[in-house]
JSON list of C-alpha atoms and ligand atoms in Angstrom, two decimals:
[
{"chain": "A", "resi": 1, "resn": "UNK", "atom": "CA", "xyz": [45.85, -9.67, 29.75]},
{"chain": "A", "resi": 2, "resn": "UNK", "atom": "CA", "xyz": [41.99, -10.55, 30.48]},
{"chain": "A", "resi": 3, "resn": "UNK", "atom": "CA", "xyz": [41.39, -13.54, 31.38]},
{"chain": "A", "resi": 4, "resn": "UNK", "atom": "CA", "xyz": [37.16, -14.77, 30.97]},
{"chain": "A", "resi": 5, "resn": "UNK", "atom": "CA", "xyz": [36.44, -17.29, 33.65]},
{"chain": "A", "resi": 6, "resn": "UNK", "atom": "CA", "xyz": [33.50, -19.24, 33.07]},
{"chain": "A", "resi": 7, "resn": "UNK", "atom": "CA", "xyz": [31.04, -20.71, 35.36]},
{"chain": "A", "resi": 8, "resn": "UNK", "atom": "CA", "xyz": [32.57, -19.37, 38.53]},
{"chain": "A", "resi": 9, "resn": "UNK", "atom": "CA", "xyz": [28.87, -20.05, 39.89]},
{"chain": "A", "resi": 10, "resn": "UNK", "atom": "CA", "xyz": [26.64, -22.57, 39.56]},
{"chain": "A", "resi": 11, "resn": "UNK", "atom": "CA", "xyz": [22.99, -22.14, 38.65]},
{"chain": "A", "resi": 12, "resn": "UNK", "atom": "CA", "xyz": [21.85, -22.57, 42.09]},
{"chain": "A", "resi": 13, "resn": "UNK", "atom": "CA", "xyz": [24.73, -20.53, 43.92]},
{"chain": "A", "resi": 14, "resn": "UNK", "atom": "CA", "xyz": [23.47, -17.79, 41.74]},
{"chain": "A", "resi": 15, "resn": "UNK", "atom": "CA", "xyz": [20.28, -17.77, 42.64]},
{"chain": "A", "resi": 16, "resn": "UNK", "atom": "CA", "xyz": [21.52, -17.65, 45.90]},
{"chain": "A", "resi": 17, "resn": "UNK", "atom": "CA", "xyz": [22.92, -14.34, 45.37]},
{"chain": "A", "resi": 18, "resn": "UNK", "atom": "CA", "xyz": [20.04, -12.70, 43.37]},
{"chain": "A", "resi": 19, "resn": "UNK", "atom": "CA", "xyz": [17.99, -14.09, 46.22]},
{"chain": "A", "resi": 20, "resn": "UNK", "atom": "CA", "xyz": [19.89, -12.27, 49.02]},
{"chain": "A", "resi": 21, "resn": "UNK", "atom": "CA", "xyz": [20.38, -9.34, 46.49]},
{"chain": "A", "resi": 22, "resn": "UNK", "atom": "CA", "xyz": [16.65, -9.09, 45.77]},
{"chain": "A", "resi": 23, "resn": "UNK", "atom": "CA", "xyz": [16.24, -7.69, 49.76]},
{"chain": "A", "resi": 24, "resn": "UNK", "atom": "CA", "xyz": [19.55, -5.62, 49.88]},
{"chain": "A", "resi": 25, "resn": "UNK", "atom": "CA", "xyz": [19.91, -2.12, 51.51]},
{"chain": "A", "resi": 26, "resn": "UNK", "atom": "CA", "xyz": [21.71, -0.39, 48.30]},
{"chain": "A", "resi": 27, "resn": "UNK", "atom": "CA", "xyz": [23.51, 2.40, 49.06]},
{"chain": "A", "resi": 28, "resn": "UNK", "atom": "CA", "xyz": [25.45, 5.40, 46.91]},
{"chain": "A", "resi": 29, "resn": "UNK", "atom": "CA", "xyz": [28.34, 3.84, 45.13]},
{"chain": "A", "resi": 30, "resn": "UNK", "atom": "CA", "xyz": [29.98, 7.03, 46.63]},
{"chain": "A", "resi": 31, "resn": "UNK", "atom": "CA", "xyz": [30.90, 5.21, 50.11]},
{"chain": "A", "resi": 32, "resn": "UNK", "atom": "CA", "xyz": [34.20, 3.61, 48.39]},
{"chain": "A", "resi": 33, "resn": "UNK", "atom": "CA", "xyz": [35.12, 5.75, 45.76]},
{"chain": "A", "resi": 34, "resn": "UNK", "atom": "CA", "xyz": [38.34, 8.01, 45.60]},
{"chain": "A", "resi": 35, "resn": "UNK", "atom": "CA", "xyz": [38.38, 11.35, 45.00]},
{"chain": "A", "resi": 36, "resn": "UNK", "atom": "CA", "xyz": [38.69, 11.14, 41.55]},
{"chain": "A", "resi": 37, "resn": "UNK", "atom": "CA", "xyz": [36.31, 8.07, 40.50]},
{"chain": "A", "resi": 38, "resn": "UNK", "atom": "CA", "xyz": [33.77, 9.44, 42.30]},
{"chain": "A", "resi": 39, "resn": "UNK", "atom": "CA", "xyz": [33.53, 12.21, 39.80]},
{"chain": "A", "resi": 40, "resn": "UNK", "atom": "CA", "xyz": [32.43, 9.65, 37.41]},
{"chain": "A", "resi": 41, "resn": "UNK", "atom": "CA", "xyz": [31.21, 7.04, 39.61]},
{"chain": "A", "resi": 42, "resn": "UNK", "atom": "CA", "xyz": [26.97, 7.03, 39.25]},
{"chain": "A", "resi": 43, "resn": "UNK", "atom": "CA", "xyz": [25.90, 3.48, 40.81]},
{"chain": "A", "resi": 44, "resn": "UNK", "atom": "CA", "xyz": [24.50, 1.60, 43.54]},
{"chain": "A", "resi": 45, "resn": "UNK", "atom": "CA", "xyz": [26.64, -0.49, 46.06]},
{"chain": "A", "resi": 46, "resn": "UNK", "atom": "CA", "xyz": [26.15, -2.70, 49.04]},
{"chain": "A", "resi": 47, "resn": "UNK", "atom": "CA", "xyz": [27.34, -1.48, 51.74]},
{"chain": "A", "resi": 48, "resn": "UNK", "atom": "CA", "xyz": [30.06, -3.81, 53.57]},
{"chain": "A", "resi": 49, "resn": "UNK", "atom": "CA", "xyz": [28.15, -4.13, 57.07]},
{"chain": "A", "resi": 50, "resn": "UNK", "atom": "CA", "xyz": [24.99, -5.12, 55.84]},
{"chain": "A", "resi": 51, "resn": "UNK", "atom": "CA", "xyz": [24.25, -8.72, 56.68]},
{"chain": "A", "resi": 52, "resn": "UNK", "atom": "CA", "xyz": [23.39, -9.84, 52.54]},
{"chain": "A", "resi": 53, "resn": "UNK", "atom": "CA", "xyz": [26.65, -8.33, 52.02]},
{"chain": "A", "resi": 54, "resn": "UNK", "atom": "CA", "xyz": [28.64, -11.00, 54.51]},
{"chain": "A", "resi": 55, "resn": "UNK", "atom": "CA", "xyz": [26.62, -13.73, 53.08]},
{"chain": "A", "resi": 56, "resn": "UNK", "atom": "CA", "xyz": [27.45, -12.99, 49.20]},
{"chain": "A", "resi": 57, "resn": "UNK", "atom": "CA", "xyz": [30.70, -12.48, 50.29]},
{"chain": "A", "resi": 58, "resn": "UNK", "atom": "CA", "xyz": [31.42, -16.19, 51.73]},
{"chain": "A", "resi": 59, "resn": "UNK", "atom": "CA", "xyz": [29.20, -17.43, 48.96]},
{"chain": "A", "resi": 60, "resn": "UNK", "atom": "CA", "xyz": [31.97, -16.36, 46.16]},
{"chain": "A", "resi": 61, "resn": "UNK", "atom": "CA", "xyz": [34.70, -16.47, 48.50]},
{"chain": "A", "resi": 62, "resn": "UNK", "atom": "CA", "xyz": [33.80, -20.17, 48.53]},
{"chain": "A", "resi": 63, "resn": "UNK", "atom": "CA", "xyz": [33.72, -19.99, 44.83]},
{"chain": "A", "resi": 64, "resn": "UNK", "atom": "CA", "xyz": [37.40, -19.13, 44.07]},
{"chain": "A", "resi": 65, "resn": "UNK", "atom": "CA", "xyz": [38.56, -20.93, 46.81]},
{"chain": "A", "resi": 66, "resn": "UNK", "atom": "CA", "xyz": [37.36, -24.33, 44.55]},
{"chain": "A", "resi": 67, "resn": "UNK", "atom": "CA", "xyz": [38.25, -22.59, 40.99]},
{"chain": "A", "resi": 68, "resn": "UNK", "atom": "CA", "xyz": [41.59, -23.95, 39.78]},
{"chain": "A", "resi": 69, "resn": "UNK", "atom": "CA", "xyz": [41.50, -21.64, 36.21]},
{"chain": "A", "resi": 70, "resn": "UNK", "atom": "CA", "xyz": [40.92, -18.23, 38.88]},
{"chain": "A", "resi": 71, "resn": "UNK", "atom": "CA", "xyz": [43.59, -19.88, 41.12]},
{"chain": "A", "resi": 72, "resn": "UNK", "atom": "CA", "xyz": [46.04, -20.43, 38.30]},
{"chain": "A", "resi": 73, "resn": "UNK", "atom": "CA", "xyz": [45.51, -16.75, 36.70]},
{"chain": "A", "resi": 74, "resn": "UNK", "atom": "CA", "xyz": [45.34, -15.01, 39.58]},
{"chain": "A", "resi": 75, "resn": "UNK", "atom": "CA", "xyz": [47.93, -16.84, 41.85]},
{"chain": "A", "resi": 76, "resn": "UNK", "atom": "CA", "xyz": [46.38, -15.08, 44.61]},
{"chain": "A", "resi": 77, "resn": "UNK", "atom": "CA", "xyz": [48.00, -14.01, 48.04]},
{"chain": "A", "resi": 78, "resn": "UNK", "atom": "CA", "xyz": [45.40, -11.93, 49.51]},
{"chain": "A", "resi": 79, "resn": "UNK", "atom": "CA", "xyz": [41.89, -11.00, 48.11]},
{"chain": "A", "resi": 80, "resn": "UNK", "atom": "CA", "xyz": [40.13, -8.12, 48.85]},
{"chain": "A", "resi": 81, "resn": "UNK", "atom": "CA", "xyz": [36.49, -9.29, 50.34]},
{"chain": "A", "resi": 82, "resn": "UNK", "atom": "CA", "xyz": [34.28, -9.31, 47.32]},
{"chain": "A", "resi": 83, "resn": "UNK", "atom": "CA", "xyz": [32.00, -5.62, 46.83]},
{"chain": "A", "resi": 84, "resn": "UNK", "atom": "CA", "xyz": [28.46, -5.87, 45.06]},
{"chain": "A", "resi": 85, "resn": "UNK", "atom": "CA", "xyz": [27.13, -3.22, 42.98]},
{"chain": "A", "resi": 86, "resn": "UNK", "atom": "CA", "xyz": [23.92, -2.05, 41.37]},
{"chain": "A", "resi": 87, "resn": "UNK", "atom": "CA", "xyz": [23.52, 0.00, 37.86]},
{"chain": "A", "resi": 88, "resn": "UNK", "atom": "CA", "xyz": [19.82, 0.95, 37.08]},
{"chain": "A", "resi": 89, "resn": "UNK", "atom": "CA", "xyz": [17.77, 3.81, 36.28]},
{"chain": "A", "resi": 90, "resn": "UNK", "atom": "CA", "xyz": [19.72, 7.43, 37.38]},
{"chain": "A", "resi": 91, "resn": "UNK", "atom": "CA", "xyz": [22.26, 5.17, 38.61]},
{"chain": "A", "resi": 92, "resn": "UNK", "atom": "CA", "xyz": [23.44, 3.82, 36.02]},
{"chain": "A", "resi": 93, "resn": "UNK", "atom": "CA", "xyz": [27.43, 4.33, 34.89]},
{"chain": "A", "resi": 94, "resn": "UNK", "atom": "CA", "xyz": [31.20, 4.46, 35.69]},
{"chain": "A", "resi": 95, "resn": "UNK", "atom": "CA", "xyz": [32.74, 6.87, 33.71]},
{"chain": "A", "resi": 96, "resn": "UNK", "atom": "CA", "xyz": [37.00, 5.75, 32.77]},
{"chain": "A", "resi": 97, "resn": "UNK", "atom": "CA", "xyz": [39.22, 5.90, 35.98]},
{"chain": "A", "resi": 98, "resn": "UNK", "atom": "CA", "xyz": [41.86, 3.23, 37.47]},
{"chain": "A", "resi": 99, "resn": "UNK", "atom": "CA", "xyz": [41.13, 1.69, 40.50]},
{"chain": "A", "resi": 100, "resn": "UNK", "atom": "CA", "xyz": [43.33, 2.96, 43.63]},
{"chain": "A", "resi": 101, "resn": "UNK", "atom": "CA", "xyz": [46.81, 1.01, 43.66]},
{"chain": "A", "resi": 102, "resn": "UNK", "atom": "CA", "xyz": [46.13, -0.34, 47.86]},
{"chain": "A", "resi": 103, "resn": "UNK", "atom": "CA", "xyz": [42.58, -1.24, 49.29]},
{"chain": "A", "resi": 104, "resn": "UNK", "atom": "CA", "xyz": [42.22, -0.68, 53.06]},
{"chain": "A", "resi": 105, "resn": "UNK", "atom": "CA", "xyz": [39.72, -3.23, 53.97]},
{"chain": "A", "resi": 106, "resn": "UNK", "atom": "CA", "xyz": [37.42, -1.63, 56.87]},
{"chain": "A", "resi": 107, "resn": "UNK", "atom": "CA", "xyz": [36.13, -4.73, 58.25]},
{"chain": "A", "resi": 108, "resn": "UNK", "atom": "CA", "xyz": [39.54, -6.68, 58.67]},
{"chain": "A", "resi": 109, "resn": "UNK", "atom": "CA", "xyz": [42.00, -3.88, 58.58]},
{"chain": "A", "resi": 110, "resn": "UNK", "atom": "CA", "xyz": [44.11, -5.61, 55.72]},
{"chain": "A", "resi": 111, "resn": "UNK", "atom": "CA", "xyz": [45.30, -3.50, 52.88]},
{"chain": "A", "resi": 112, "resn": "UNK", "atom": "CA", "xyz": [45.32, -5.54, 49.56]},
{"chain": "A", "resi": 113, "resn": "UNK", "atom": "CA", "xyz": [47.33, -3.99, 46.81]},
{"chain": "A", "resi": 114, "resn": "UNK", "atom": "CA", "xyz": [45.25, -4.13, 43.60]},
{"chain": "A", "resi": 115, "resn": "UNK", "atom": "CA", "xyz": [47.43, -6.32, 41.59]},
{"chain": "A", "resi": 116, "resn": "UNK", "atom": "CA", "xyz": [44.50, -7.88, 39.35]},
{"chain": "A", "resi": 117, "resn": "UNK", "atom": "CA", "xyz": [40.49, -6.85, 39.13]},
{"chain": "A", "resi": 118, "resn": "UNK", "atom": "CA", "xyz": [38.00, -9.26, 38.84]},
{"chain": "A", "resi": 119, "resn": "UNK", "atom": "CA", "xyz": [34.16, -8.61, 37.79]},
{"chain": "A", "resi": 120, "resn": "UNK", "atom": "CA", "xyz": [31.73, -11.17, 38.57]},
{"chain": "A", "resi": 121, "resn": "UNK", "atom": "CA", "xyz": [28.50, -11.08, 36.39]},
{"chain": "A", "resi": 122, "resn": "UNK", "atom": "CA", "xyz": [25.46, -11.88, 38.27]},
{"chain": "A", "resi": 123, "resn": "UNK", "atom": "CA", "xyz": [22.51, -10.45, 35.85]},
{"chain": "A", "resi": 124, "resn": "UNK", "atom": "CA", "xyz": [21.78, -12.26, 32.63]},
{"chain": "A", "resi": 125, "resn": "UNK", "atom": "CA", "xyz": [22.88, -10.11, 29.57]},
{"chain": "A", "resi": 126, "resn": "UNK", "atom": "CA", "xyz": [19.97, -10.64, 27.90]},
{"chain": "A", "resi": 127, "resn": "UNK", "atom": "CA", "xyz": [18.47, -8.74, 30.76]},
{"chain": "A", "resi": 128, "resn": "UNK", "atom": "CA", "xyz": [19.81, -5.26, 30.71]},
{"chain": "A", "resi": 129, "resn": "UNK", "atom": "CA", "xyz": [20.97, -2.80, 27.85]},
{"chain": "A", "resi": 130, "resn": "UNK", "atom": "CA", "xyz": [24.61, -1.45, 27.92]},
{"chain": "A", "resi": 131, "resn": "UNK", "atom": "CA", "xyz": [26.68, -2.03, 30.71]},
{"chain": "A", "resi": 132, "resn": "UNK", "atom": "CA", "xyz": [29.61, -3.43, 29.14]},
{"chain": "A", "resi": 133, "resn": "UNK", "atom": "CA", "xyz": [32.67, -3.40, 31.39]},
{"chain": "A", "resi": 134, "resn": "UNK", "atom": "CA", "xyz": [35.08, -2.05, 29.12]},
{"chain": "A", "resi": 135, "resn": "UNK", "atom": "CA", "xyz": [39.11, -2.52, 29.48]},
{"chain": "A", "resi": 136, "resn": "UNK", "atom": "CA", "xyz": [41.50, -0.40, 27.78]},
{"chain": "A", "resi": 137, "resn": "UNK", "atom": "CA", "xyz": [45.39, -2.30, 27.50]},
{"chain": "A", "resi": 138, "resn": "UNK", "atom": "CA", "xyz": [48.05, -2.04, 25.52]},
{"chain": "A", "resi": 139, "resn": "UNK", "atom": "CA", "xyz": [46.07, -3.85, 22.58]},
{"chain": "A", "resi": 140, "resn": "UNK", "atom": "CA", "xyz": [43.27, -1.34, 22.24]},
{"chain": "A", "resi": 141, "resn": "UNK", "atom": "CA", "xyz": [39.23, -1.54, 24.03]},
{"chain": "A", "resi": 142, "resn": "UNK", "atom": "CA", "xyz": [37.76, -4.45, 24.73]},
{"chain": "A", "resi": 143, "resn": "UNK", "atom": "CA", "xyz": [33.99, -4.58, 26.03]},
{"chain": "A", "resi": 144, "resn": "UNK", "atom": "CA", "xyz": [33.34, -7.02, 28.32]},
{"chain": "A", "resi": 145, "resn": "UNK", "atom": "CA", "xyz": [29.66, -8.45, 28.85]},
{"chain": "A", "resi": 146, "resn": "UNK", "atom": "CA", "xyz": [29.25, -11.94, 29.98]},
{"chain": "A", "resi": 147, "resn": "UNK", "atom": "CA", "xyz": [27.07, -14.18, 30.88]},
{"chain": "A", "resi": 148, "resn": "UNK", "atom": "CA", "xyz": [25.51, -14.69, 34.59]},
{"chain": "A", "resi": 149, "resn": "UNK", "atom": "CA", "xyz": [27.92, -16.50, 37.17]},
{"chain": "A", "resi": 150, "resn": "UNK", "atom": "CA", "xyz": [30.98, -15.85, 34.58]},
{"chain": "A", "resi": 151, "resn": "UNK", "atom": "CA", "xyz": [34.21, -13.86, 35.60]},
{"chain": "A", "resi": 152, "resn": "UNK", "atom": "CA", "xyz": [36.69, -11.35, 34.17]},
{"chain": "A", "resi": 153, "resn": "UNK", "atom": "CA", "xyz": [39.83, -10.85, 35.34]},
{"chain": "A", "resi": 154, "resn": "UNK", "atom": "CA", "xyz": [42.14, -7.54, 34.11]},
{"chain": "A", "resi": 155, "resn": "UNK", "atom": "CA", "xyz": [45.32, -6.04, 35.33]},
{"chain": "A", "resi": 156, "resn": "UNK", "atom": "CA", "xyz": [44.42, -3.43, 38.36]},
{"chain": "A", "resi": 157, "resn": "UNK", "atom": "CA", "xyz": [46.20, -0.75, 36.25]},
{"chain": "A", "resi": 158, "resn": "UNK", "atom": "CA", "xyz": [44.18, -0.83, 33.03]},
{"chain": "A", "resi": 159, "resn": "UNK", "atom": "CA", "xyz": [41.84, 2.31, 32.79]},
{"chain": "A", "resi": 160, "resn": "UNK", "atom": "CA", "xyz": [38.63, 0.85, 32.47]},
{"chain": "A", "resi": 161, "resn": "UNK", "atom": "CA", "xyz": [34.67, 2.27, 32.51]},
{"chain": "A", "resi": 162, "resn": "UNK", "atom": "CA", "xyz": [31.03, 0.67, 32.84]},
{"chain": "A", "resi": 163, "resn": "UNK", "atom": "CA", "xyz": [28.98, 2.00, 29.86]},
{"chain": "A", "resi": 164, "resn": "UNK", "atom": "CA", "xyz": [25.41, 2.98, 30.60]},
{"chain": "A", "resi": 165, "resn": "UNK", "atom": "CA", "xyz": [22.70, 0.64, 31.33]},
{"chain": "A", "resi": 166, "resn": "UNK", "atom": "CA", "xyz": [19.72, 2.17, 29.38]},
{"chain": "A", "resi": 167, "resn": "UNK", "atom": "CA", "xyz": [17.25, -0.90, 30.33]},
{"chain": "A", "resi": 168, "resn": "UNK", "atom": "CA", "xyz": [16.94, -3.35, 33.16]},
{"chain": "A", "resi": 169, "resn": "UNK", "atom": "CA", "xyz": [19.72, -3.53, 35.67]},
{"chain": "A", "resi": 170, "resn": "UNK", "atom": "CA", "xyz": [23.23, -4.95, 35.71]},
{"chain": "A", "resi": 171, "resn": "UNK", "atom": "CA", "xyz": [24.03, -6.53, 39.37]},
{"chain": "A", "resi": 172, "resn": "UNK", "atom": "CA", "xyz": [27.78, -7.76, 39.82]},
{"chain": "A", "resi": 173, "resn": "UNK", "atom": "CA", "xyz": [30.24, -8.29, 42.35]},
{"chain": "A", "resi": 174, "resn": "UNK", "atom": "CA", "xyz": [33.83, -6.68, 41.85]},
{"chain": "A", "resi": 175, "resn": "UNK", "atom": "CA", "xyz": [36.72, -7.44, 43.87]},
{"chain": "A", "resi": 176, "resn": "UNK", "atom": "CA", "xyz": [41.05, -6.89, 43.77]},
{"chain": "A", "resi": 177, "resn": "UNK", "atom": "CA", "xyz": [43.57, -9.48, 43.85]},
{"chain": "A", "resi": 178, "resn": "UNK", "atom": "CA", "xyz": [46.92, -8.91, 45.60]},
{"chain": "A", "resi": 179, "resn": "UNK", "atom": "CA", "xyz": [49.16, -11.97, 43.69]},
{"chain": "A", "resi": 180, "resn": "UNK", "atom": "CA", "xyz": [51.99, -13.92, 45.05]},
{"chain": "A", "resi": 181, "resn": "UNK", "atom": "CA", "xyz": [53.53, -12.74, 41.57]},
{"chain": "A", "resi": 182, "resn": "UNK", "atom": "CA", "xyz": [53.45, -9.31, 41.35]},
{"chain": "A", "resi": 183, "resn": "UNK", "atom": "CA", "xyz": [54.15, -8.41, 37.66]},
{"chain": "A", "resi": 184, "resn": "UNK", "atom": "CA", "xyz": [51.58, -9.18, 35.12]},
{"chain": "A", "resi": 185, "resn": "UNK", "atom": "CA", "xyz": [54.04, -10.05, 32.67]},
{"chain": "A", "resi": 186, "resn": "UNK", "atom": "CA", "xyz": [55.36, -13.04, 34.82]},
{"chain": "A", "resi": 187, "resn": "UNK", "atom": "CA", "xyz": [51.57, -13.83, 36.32]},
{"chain": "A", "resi": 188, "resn": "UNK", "atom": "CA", "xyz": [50.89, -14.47, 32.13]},
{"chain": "A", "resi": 189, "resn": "UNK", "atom": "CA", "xyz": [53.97, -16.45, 31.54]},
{"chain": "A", "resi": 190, "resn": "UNK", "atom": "CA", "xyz": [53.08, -18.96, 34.64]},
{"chain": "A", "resi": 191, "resn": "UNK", "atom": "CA", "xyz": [49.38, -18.75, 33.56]},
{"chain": "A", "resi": 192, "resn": "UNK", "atom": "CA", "xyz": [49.93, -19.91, 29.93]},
{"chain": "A", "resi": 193, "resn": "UNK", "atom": "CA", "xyz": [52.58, -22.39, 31.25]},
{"chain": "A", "resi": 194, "resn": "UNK", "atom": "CA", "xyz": [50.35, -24.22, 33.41]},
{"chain": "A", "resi": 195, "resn": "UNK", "atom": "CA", "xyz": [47.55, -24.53, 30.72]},
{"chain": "A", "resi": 196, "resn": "UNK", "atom": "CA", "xyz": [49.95, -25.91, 28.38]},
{"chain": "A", "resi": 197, "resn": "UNK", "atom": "CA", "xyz": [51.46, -28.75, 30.84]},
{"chain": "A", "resi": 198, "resn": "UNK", "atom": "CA", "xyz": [47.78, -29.18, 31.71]},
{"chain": "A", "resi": 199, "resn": "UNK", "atom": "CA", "xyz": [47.15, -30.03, 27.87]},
{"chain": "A", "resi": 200, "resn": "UNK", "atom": "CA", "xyz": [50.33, -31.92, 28.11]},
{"chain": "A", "resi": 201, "resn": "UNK", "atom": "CA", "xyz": [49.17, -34.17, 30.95]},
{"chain": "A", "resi": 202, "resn": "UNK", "atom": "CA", "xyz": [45.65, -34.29, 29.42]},
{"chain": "A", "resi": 203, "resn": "UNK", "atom": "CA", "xyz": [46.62, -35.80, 25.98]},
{"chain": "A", "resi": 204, "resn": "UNK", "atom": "CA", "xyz": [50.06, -37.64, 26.80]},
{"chain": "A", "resi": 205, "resn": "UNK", "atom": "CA", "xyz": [49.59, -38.38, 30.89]},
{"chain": "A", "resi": 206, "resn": "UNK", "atom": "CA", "xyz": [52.27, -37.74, 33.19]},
{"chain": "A", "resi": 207, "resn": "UNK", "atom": "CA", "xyz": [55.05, -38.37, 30.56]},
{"chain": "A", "resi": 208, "resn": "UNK", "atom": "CA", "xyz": [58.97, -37.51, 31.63]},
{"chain": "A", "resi": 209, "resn": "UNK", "atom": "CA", "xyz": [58.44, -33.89, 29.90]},
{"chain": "A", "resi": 210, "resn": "UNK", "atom": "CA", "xyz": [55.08, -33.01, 31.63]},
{"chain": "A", "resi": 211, "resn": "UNK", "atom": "CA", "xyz": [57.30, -34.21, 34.86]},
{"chain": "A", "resi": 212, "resn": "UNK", "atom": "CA", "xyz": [60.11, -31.63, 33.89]},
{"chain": "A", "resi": 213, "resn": "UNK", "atom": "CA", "xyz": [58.00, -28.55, 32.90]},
{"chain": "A", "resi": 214, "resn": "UNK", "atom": "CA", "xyz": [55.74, -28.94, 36.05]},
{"chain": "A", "resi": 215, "resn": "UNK", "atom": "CA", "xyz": [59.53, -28.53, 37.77]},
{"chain": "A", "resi": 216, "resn": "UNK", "atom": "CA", "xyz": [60.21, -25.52, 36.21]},
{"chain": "A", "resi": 217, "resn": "UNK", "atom": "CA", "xyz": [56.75, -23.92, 36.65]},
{"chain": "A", "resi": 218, "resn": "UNK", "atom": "CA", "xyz": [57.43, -24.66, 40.17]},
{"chain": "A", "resi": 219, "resn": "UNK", "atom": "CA", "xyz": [60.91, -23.43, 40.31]},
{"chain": "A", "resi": 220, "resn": "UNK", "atom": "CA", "xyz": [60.07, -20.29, 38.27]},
{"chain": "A", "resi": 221, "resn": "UNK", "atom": "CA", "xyz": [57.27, -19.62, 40.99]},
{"chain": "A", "resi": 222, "resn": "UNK", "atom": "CA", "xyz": [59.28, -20.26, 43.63]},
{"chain": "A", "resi": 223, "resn": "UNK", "atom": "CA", "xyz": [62.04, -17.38, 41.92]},
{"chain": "A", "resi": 224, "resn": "UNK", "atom": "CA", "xyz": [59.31, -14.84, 41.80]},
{"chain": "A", "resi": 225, "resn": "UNK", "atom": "CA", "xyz": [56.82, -15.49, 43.99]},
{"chain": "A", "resi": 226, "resn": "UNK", "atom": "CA", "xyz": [56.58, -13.30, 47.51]},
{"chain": "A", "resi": 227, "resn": "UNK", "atom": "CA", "xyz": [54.29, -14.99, 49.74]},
{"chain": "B", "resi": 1, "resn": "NI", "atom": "NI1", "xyz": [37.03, 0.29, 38.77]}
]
């Protein structure tokens, strides 16, 4: 299931990042691929030491922490500290690959398994040409382009690819999600459950059904989550 999260940051918390962006030290996207990906891998990346990278890193850290759709879809348990990446001129594509199944994190030595993936958009589309994130499932493609400060979120075992940017340049931030559910399946039941009681509560206020179903979201979380 992808799941579009809008607005994740604000106008001004975006600048923010294209400010500190503007004067990064990019590096070869190289330094975190696997064997594999980095046959296909052909981008720029911000290296995790780097000072910018720290600050863009609390800056959408801060972000999720206050998003109740990314906390609701993602159900999140540990998140891998958010990456930033670069596609523009020679550097300019990821060719298909699947992310690796457990992140080592070199900073904190956490390993996050790679439950969920999330793309944050930080360049206007309008901006650049190509660069579509796109997300094979079980339903077929789907090319995902959105707008600046907007998020996707995919399973971390969908074989995915960033087309070629053939004008301007695509900046984003990309990040895993280890979830306190671990099956998709279950993560899409609770998801859709909680918008629904959320529509529930919204049109009919805390009737005696919206009381019941919020008890079994919680007791069907509390059968499957691992925390
Ligand atoms: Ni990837």
């Amino acid at each position: 299931m992808l799941i579009e999260i809008p607005e994740v940051l604000s106008s001004q918390t975006l600048q923010q990042c294209r400010d500190l962006l503007a004067c990064a030290p990019w590096a070869d996207g190289l330094i975190t691929a696997g064997t594999q990906s980095a046959q296909v891998k052909n981008n720029w990346q911000l290296p995790e030491q780097t000072q910018q990278c720290q600050a863009l890193r609390s800056i959408i850290s801060d972000a999720l922490s206050q998003n109740a759709l990314f906390l609701s879809a993602a159900l999140p348990k540990r998140i891998f500290p958010p990456l930033f990446n670069r596609y523009e001129g020679e550097h300019n594509t990821f060719g298909n690959h699947i992310d690796n199944a457990v992140r080592h994190c070199t900073l904190s030595g956490q390993r996050v398994r790679t439950d969920l993936s999330a793309t944050v958009f930080l360049s206007d589309p309008d901006s650049y040409e190509g660069g579509e994130l796109v997300i094979e499932d079980t339903y077929g493609q789907h090319a995902v382009k959105l707008a600046a400060g907007d998020m996707v979120l995919y399973p971390g075992s969908s074989l995915h690819r960033v087309e070629p940017v053939t004008r301007g340049a695509r900046l984003a931030s990309f990040f895993w999600i280890e979830s306190m559910v671990r099956e998709t399946e279950r993560r899409r039941l609770l998801f859709e459950m909680d918008m629904a009681i959320l529509e529930l509560r919204n049109t009919q206020g805390d009737c005696t059904p919206a009381i019941n179903l919020t008890g079994c979201y919680h007791n069907l979380l509390r059968m499957w989550a691992d925390v």
